[in-house]
Short mmCIF file of C-alpha atoms in Angstrom, two decimals:
data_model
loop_
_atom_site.label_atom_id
_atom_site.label_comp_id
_atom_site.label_asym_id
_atom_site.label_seq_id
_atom_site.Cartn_x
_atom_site.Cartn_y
_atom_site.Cartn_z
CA UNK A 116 0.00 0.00 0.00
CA UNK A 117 1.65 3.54 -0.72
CA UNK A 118 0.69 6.06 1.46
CA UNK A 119 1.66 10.13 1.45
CA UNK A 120 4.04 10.60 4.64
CA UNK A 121 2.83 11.18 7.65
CA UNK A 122 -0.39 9.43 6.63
CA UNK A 123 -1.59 7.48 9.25
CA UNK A 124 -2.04 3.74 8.45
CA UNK A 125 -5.05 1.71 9.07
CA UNK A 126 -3.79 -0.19 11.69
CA UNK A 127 -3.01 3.10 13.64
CA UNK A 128 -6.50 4.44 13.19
CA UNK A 129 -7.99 0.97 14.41
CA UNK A 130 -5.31 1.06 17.39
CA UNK A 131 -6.60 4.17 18.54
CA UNK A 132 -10.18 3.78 18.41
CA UNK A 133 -9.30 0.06 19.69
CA UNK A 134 -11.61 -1.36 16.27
CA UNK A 135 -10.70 -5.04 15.55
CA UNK A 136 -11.31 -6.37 12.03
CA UNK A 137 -14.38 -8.40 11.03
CA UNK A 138 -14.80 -11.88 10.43
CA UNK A 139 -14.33 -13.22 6.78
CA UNK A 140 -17.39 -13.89 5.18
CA UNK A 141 -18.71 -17.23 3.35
CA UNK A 142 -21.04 -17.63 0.99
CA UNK A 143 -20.11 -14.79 -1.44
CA UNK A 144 -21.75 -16.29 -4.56
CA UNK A 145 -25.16 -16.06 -3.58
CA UNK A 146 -24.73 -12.49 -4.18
CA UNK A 147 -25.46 -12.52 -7.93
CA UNK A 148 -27.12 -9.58 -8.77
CA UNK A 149 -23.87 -7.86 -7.38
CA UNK A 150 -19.87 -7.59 -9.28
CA UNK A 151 -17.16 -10.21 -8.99
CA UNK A 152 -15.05 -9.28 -6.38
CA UNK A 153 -17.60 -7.38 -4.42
CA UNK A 154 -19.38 -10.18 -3.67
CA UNK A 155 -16.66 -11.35 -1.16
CA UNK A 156 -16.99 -7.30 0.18
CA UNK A 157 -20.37 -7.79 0.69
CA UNK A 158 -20.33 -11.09 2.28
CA UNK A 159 -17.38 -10.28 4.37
CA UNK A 160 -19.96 -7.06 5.33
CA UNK A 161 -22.49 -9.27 6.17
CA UNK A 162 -20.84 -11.46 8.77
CA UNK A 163 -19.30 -8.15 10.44
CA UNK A 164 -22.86 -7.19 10.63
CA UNK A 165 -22.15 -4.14 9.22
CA UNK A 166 -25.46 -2.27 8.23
CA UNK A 167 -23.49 0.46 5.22
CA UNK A 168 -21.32 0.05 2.97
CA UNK A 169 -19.36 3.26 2.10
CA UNK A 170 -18.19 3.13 -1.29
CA UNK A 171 -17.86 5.21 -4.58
CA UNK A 172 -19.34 2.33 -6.82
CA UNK A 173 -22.80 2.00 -5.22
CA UNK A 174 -23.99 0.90 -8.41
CA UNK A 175 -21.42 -2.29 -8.50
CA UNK A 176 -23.79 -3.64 -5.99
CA UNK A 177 -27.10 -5.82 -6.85
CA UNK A 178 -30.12 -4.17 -4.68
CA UNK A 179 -31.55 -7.47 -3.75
CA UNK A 180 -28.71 -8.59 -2.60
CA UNK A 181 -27.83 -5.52 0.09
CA UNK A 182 -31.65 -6.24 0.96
CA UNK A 183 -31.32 -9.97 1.81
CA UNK A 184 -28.74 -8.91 4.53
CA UNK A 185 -29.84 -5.86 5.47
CA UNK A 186 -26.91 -3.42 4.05
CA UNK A 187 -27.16 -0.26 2.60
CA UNK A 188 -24.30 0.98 0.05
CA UNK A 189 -23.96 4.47 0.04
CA UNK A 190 -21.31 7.27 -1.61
CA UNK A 191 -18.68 8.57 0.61
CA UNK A 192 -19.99 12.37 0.53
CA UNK A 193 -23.53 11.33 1.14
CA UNK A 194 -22.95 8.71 4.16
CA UNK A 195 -20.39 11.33 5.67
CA UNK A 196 -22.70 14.48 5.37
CA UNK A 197 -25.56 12.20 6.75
CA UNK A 198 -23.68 10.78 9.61
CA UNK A 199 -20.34 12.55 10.54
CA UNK A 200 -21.60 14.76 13.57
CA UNK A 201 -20.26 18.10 13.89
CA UNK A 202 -17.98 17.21 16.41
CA UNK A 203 -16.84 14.34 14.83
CA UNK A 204 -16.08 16.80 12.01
CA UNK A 205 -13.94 19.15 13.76
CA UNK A 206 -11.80 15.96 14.53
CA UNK A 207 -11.17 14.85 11.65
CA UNK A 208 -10.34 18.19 10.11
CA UNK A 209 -7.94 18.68 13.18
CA UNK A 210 -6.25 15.25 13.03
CA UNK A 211 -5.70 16.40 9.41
CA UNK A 212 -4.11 19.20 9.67
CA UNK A 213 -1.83 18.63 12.35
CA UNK A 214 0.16 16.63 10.14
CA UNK A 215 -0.15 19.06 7.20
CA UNK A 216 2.98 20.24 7.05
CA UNK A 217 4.10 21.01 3.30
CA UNK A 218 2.33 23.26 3.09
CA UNK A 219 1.08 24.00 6.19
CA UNK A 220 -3.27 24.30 6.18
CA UNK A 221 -5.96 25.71 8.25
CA UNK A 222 -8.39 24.12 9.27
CA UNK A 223 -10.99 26.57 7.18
CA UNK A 224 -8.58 25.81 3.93
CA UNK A 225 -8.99 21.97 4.77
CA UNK A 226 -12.70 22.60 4.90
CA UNK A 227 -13.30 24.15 1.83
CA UNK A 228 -10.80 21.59 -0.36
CA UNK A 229 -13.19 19.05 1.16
CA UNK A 230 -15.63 20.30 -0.94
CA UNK A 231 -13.60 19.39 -4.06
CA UNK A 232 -14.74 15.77 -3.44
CA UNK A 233 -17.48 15.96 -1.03
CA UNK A 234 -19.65 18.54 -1.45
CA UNK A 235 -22.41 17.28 0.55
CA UNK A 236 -20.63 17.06 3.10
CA UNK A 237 -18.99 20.68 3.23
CA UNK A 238 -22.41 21.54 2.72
CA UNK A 239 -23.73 19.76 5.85
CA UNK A 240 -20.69 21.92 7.67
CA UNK A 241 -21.12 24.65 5.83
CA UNK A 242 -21.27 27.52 8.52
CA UNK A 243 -18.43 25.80 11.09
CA UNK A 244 -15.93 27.93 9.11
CA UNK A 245 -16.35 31.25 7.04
CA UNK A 246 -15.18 29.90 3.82
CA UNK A 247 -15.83 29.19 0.24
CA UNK A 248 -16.28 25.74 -1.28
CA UNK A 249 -13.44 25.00 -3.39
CA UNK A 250 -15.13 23.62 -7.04
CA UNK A 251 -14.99 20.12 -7.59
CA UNK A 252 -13.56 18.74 -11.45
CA UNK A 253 -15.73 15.32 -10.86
CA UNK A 254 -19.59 15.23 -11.12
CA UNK A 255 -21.36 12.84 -8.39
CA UNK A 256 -21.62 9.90 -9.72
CA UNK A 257 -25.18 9.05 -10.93
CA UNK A 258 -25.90 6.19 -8.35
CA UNK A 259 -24.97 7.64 -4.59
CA UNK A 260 -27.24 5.02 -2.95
CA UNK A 261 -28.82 1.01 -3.12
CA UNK A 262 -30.49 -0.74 -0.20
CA UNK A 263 -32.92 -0.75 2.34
CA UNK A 264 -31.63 0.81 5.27
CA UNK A 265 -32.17 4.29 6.25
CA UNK A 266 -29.00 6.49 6.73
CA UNK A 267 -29.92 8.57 9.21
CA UNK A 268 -32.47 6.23 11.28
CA UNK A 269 -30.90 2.65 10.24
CA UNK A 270 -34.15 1.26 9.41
CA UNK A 271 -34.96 -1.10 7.18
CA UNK A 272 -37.77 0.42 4.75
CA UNK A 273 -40.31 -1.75 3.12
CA UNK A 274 -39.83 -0.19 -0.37
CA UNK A 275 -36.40 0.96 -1.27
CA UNK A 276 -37.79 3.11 -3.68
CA UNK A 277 -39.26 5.50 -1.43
CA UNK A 278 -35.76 6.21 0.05
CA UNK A 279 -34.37 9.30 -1.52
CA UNK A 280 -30.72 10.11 -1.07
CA UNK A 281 -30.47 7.92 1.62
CA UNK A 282 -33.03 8.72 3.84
CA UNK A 283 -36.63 6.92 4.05
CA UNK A 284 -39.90 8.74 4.04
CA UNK A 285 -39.99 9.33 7.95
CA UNK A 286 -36.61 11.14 8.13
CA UNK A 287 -36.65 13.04 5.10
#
């Protein structure tokens, strides 16, 4: 894995907020409706009992299949700006740049690059810092969202299709 110095790694993060890794999942090809490789993601997911997936290909996974375990797949931006808190936020942002060194950032600068690639989510944070969104070059990708589960209240909802970016009929 390459990471930019000073990064932390993964098993840093998970030391710190004392996080153990999942169980490996079995059964991955009963997953058909989703792609190849995450099937194994999903069933991996599954046995964790995770209840989101947070990835930027939503669409790589089948609907019925994130139903039958009860998973959600959401976009970064969206699952952040629906469930990173504001304190949570602040953070992050500080954790970041702390080790920002070349060159240095503020936290209001980190904010509004953040809204290069999530703009929901500088959105949701909009007023914490008097700052401008930097513009984005990517669009948002045209699926954000698949499954049953609410974001914000982790229900599941009878009919997925009443859930609109992310968020059932009750929490909208």
């Amino acid at each position: 894995m390459h990471m930019r110095p000073r990064a932390l790694p993964p098993s840093s993060v998970r030391e710190r907020f004392d996080v153990l890794l999942g169980p490996t999942g079995t059964g991955a090809e009963r997953f058909g409706g989703t792609k190849g490789a995450d099937r194994q993601i999903l069933a991996d997911a599954a046995a964790g009992g995770a209840r989101f997936l947070v990835t930027e290909d939503v669409d790589d996974y089948g609907l019925d299949d994130l139903a039958s375990v009860g998973i959600s797949a959401a976009n970064p931006d969206l699952f952040l700006a629906a469930r990173l808190t504001r304190d949570a936020y602040s953070t992050v942002i500080d954790l970041f740049v702390e080790r920002q060194l070349n060159p240095p950032t503020t936290p209001a600068q980190f904010h509004a690059a953040i809204a290069r690639d999530h703009p929901r989510l500088f959105a949701a944070h909009a007023d914490l810092y008097e700052v401008e969104p930097e513009q984005g070059i990517h669009g948002e990708p045209e699926v954000i969202f698949r499954g049953a589960r609410c974001l914000r209240c982790e229900q599941i909802i009878a009919d997925p299709a009443t859930i609109i970016d992310g968020r059932g009929p009750e929490c909208r």
